[in-house]
Short mmCIF file of C-alpha atoms in Angstrom, two decimals:
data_model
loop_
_atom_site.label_atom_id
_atom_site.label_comp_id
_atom_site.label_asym_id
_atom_site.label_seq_id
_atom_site.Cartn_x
_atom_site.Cartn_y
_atom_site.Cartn_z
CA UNK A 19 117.89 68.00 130.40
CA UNK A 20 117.03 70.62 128.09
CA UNK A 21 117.20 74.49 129.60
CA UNK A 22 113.59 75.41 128.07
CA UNK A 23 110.66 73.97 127.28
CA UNK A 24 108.54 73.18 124.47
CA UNK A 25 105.73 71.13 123.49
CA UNK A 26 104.76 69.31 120.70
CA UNK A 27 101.16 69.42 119.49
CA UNK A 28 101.27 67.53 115.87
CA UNK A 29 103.00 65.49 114.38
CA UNK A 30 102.58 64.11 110.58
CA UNK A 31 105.11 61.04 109.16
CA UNK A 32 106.89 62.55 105.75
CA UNK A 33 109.01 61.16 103.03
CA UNK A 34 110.09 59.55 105.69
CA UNK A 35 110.38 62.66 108.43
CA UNK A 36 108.48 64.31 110.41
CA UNK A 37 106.57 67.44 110.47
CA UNK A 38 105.69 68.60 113.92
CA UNK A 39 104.57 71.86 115.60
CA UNK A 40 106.05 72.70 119.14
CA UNK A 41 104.37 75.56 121.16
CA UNK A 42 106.71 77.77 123.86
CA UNK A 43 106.70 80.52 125.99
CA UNK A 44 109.37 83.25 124.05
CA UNK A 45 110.48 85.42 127.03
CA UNK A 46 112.43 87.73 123.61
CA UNK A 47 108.29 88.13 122.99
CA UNK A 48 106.72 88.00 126.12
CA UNK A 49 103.92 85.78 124.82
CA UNK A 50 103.30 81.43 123.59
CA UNK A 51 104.90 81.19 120.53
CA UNK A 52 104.23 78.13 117.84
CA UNK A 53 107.19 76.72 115.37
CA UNK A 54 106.66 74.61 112.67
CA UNK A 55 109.52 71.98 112.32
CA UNK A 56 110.34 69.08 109.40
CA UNK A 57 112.84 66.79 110.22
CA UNK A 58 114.34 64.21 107.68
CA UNK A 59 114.90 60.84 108.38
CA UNK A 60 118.36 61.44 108.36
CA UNK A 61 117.74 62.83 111.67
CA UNK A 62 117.31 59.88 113.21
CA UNK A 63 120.66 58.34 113.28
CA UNK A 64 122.84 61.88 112.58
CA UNK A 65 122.84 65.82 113.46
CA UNK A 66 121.79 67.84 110.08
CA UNK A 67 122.02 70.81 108.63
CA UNK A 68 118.98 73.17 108.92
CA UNK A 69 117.34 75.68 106.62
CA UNK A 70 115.29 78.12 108.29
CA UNK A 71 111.82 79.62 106.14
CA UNK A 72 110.57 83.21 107.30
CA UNK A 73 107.03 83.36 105.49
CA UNK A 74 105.23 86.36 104.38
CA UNK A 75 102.62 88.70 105.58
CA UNK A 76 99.55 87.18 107.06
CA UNK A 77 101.07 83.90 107.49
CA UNK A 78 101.96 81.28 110.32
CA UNK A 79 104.32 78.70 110.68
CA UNK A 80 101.86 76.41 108.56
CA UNK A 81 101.77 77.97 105.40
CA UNK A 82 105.51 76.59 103.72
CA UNK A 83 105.02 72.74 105.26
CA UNK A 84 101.70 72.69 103.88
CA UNK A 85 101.94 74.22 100.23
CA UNK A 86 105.61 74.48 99.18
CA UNK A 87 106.11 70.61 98.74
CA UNK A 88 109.39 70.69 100.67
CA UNK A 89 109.74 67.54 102.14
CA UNK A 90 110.31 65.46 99.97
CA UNK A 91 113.50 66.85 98.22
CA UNK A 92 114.61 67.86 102.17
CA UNK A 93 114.04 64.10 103.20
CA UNK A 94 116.01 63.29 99.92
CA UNK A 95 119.02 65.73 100.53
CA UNK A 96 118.61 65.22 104.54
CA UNK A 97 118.08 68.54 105.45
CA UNK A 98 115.94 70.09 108.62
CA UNK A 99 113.52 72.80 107.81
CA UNK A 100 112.19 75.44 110.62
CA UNK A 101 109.26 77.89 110.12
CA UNK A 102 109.11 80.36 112.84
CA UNK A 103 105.55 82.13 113.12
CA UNK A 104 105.37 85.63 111.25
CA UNK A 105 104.26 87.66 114.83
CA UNK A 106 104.14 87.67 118.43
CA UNK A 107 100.53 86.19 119.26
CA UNK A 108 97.61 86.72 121.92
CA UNK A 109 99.11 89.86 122.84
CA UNK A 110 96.13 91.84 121.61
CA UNK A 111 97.38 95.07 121.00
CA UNK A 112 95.82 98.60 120.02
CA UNK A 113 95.05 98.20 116.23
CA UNK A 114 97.11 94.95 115.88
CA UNK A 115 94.26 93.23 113.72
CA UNK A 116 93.14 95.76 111.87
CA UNK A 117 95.41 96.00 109.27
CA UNK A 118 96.88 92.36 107.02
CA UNK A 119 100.36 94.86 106.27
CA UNK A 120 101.01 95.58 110.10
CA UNK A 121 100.73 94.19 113.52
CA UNK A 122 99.34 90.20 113.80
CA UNK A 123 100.82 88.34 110.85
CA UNK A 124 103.25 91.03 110.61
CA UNK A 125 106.29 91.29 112.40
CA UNK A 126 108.85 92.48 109.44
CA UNK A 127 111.39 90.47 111.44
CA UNK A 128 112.39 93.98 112.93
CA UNK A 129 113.04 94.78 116.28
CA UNK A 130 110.43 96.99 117.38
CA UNK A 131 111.70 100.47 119.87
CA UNK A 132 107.86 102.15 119.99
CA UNK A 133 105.86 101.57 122.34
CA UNK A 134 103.11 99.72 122.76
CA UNK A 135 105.06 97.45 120.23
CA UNK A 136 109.08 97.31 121.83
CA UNK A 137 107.49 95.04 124.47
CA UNK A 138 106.31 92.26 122.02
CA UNK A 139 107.67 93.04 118.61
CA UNK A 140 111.15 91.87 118.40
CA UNK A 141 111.35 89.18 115.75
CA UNK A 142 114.42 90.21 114.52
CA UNK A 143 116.08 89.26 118.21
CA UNK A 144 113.87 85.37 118.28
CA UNK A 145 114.29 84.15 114.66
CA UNK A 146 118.02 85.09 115.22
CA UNK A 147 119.02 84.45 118.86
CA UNK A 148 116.39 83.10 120.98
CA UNK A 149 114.68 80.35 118.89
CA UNK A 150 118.37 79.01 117.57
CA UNK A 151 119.11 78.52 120.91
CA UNK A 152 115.85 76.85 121.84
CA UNK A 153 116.38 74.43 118.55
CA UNK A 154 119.65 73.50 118.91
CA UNK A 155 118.89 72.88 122.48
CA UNK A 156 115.92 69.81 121.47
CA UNK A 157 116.62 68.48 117.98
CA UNK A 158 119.77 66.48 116.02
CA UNK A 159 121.39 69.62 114.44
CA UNK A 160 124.64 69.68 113.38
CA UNK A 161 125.25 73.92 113.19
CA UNK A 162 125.19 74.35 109.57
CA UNK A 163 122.47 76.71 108.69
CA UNK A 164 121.05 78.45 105.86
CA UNK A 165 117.97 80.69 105.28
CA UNK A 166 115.33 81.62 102.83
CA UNK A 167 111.66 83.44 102.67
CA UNK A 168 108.99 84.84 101.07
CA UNK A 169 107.83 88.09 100.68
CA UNK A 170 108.31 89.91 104.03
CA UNK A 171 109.67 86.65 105.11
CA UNK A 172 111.95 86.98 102.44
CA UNK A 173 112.74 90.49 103.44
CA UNK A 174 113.37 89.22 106.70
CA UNK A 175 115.25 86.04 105.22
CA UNK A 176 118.34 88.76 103.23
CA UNK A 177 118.25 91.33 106.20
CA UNK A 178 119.01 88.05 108.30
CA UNK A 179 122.04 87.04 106.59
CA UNK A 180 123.38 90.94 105.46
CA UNK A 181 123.49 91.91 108.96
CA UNK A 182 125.57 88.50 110.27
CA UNK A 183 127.78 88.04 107.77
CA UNK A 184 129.30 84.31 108.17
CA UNK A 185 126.20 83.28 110.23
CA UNK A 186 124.05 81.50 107.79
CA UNK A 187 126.10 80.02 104.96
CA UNK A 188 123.59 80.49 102.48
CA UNK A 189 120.55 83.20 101.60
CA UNK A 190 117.87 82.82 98.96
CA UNK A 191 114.18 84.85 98.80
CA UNK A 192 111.19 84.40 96.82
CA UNK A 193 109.32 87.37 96.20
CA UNK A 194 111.48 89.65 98.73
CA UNK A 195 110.68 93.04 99.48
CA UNK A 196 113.37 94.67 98.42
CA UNK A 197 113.81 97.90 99.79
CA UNK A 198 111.02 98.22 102.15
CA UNK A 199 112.44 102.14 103.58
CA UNK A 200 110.18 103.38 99.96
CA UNK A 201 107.27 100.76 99.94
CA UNK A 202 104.05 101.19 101.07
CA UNK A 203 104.38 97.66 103.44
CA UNK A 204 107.88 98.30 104.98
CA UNK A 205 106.57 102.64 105.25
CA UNK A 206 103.28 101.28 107.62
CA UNK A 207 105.36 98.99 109.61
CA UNK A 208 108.46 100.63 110.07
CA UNK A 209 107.18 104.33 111.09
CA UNK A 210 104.53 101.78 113.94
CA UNK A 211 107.72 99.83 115.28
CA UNK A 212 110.71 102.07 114.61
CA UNK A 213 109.54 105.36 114.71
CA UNK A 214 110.25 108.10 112.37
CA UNK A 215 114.23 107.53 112.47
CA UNK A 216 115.12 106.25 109.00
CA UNK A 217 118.57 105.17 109.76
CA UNK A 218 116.60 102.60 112.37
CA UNK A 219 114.87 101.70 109.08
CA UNK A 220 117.78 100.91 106.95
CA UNK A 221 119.02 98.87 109.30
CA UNK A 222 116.11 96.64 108.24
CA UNK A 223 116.26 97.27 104.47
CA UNK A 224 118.12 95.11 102.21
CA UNK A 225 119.70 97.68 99.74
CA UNK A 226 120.89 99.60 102.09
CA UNK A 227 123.13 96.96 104.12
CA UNK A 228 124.67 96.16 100.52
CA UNK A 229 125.39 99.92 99.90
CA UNK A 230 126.50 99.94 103.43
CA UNK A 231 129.06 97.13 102.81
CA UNK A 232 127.65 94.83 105.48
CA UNK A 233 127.99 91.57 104.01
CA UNK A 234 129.34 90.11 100.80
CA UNK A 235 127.23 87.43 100.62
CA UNK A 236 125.73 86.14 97.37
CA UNK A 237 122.12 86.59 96.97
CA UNK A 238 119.71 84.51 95.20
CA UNK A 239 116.20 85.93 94.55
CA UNK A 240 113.26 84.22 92.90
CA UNK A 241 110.81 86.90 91.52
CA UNK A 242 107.51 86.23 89.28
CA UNK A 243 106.89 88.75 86.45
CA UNK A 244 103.18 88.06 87.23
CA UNK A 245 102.97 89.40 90.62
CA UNK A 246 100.70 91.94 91.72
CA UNK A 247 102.78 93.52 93.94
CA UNK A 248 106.04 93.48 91.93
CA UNK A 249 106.65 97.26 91.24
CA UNK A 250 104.81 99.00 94.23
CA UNK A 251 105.91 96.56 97.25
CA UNK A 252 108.80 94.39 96.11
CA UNK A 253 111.21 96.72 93.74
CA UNK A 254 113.81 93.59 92.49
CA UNK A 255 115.10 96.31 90.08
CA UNK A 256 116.15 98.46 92.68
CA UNK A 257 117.50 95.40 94.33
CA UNK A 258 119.17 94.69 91.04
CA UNK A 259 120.48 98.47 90.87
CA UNK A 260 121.85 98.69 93.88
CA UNK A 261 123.92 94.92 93.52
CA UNK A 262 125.46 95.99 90.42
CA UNK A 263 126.75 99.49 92.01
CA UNK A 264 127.67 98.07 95.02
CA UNK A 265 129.62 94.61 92.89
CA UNK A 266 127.36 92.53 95.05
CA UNK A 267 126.83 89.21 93.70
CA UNK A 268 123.12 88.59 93.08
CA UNK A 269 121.31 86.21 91.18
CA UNK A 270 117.57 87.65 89.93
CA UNK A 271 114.96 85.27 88.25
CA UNK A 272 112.57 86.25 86.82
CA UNK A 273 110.00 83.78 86.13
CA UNK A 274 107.36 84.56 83.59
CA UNK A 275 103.64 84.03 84.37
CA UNK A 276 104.13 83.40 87.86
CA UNK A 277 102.19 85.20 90.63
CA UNK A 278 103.12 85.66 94.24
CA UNK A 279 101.29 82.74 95.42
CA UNK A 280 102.47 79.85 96.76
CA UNK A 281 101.96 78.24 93.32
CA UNK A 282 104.68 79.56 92.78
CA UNK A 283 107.14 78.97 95.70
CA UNK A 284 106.24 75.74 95.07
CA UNK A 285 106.92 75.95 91.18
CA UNK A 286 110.60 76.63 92.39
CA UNK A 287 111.22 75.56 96.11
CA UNK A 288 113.26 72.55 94.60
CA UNK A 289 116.06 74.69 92.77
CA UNK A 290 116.74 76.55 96.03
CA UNK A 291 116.89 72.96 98.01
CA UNK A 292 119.39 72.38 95.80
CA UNK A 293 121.27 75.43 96.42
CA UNK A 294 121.40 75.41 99.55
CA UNK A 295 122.38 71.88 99.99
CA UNK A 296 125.47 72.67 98.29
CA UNK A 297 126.39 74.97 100.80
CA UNK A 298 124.90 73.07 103.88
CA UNK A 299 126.93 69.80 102.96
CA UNK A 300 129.99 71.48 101.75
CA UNK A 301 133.08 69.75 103.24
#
């Protein structure tokens, strides 16, 4: 019998699969926290490997299984996909609404140390330890994981795997924010959570676990030259910069005409299926 609980409250036949959301109570959180799962059909008669999706500001675990067009490639190369939610929920915090770039829908994937936020705000801690466990605890996994995101999702998606190196055996990001220690997003978020200690902060920046040697891990980025927020919020070039210094392997797209919608995650989500599979069914 399974340590903790969780409950299922949809479910929606696939390619085959299923997509079903499971509610729990996070005690990393201190609140009900929803997950968004997609299992293959594969999954019925084997463990499989499991790609995890951080999403972007604003989001919830809906947003990838609903737009990217995932499943049927995943069902095709029988592999699990997870979608955490993007914040701690119900916790109804000073200012937590008010802003889209901090607080609900907004969690960085950082562990928070300020109060009122330490209590609540430690996504970094349940997308890495405490919903793993919970997962691999209810559904036919076989430990073989690899991770990917969008926007702050795919901020949270690199800082992931450059902090654990070996942990994830693959990393891609769509839209990433790059170096969010000089962006307007990671500056609001990080000085509410962390406080005003920028070494906390670069323990949550991309570029600055490659300069700091952290991981060797290749990196593949998806980036549309279309994207509103390209220069301001997501930097790739300094991304870029720093990879080439620092002889980190790094793969860059840049895909003209695309925005930062999920147009076009979708436009690409395939490629990095495909990617990823190589890694996640590597003998």
């Amino acid at each position: 019998m399974a340590q903790h609980a969780i409950e299922r409250v949809s479910a929606n036949k696939s390619f085959g699969g299923w997509v079903s959301r499971f509610t729990h109570y996070s005690e990393v959180l201190d609140c009900d926290m929803t997950f968004g799962i997609y299992l293959p059909p594969q999954a019925e008669e084997e463990r499989v490997p499991l790609l995890w999706w951080l999403s972007g500001l604003t989001c919830t675990d809906e947003n990838f299984m609903q737009k990217a067009g995932a499943q049927k490639l995943a069902a095709e190369l029988g592999i699990a996909i997870i979608c955490p939610d993007t914040s701690p929920r119900g916790t109804d915090l000073p200012g937590e609404h008010e802003r889209f770039d901090f607080g609900s829908g907004a969690g960085f994937y950082v562990n928070a140390t300020r109060e009122p936020w330490s209590r609540h705000y430690r996504m970094y801690d349940y997308v890495t330890r405490e919903l793993p466990e919970l997962i691999r605890e209810h559904f036919p996994l076989n430990g073989r994981e690899a991770i990917s995101g969008h926007s702050m999702g795919g901020h949270g998606a690199l800082v992931c795997a450059l902090r654990q190196p070996g942990r994830y055996v693959s990393v891609s990001a769509f839209s990433p924010v790059c170096h969010p220690v000089n962006c307007p997003w990671g500056e609001q978020a990080f000085s509410h959570y962390l406080g005003d200690d920028r070494a906390l902060w670069a323990e949550y920046d991309a570029c600055a676990l490659i300069r700091a040697g952290t991981s060797r891990q290749p990196l593949l980025v998806e980036q549309g030259e279309d994207d509103n927020f390209l220069d301001e919020q997501l930097q790739p070039g300094e991304l870029e910069r720093t990879c080439q210094e620092c002889d980190h392997e790094l793969t860059l797209n840049y895909r003209p005409g695309y925005d930062h919608s999920y147009f076009f995650v979708a436009s690409f989500i395939d490629d990095h299926l495909r990617y990823h599979a190589r890694y996640l069914q590597a003998e």
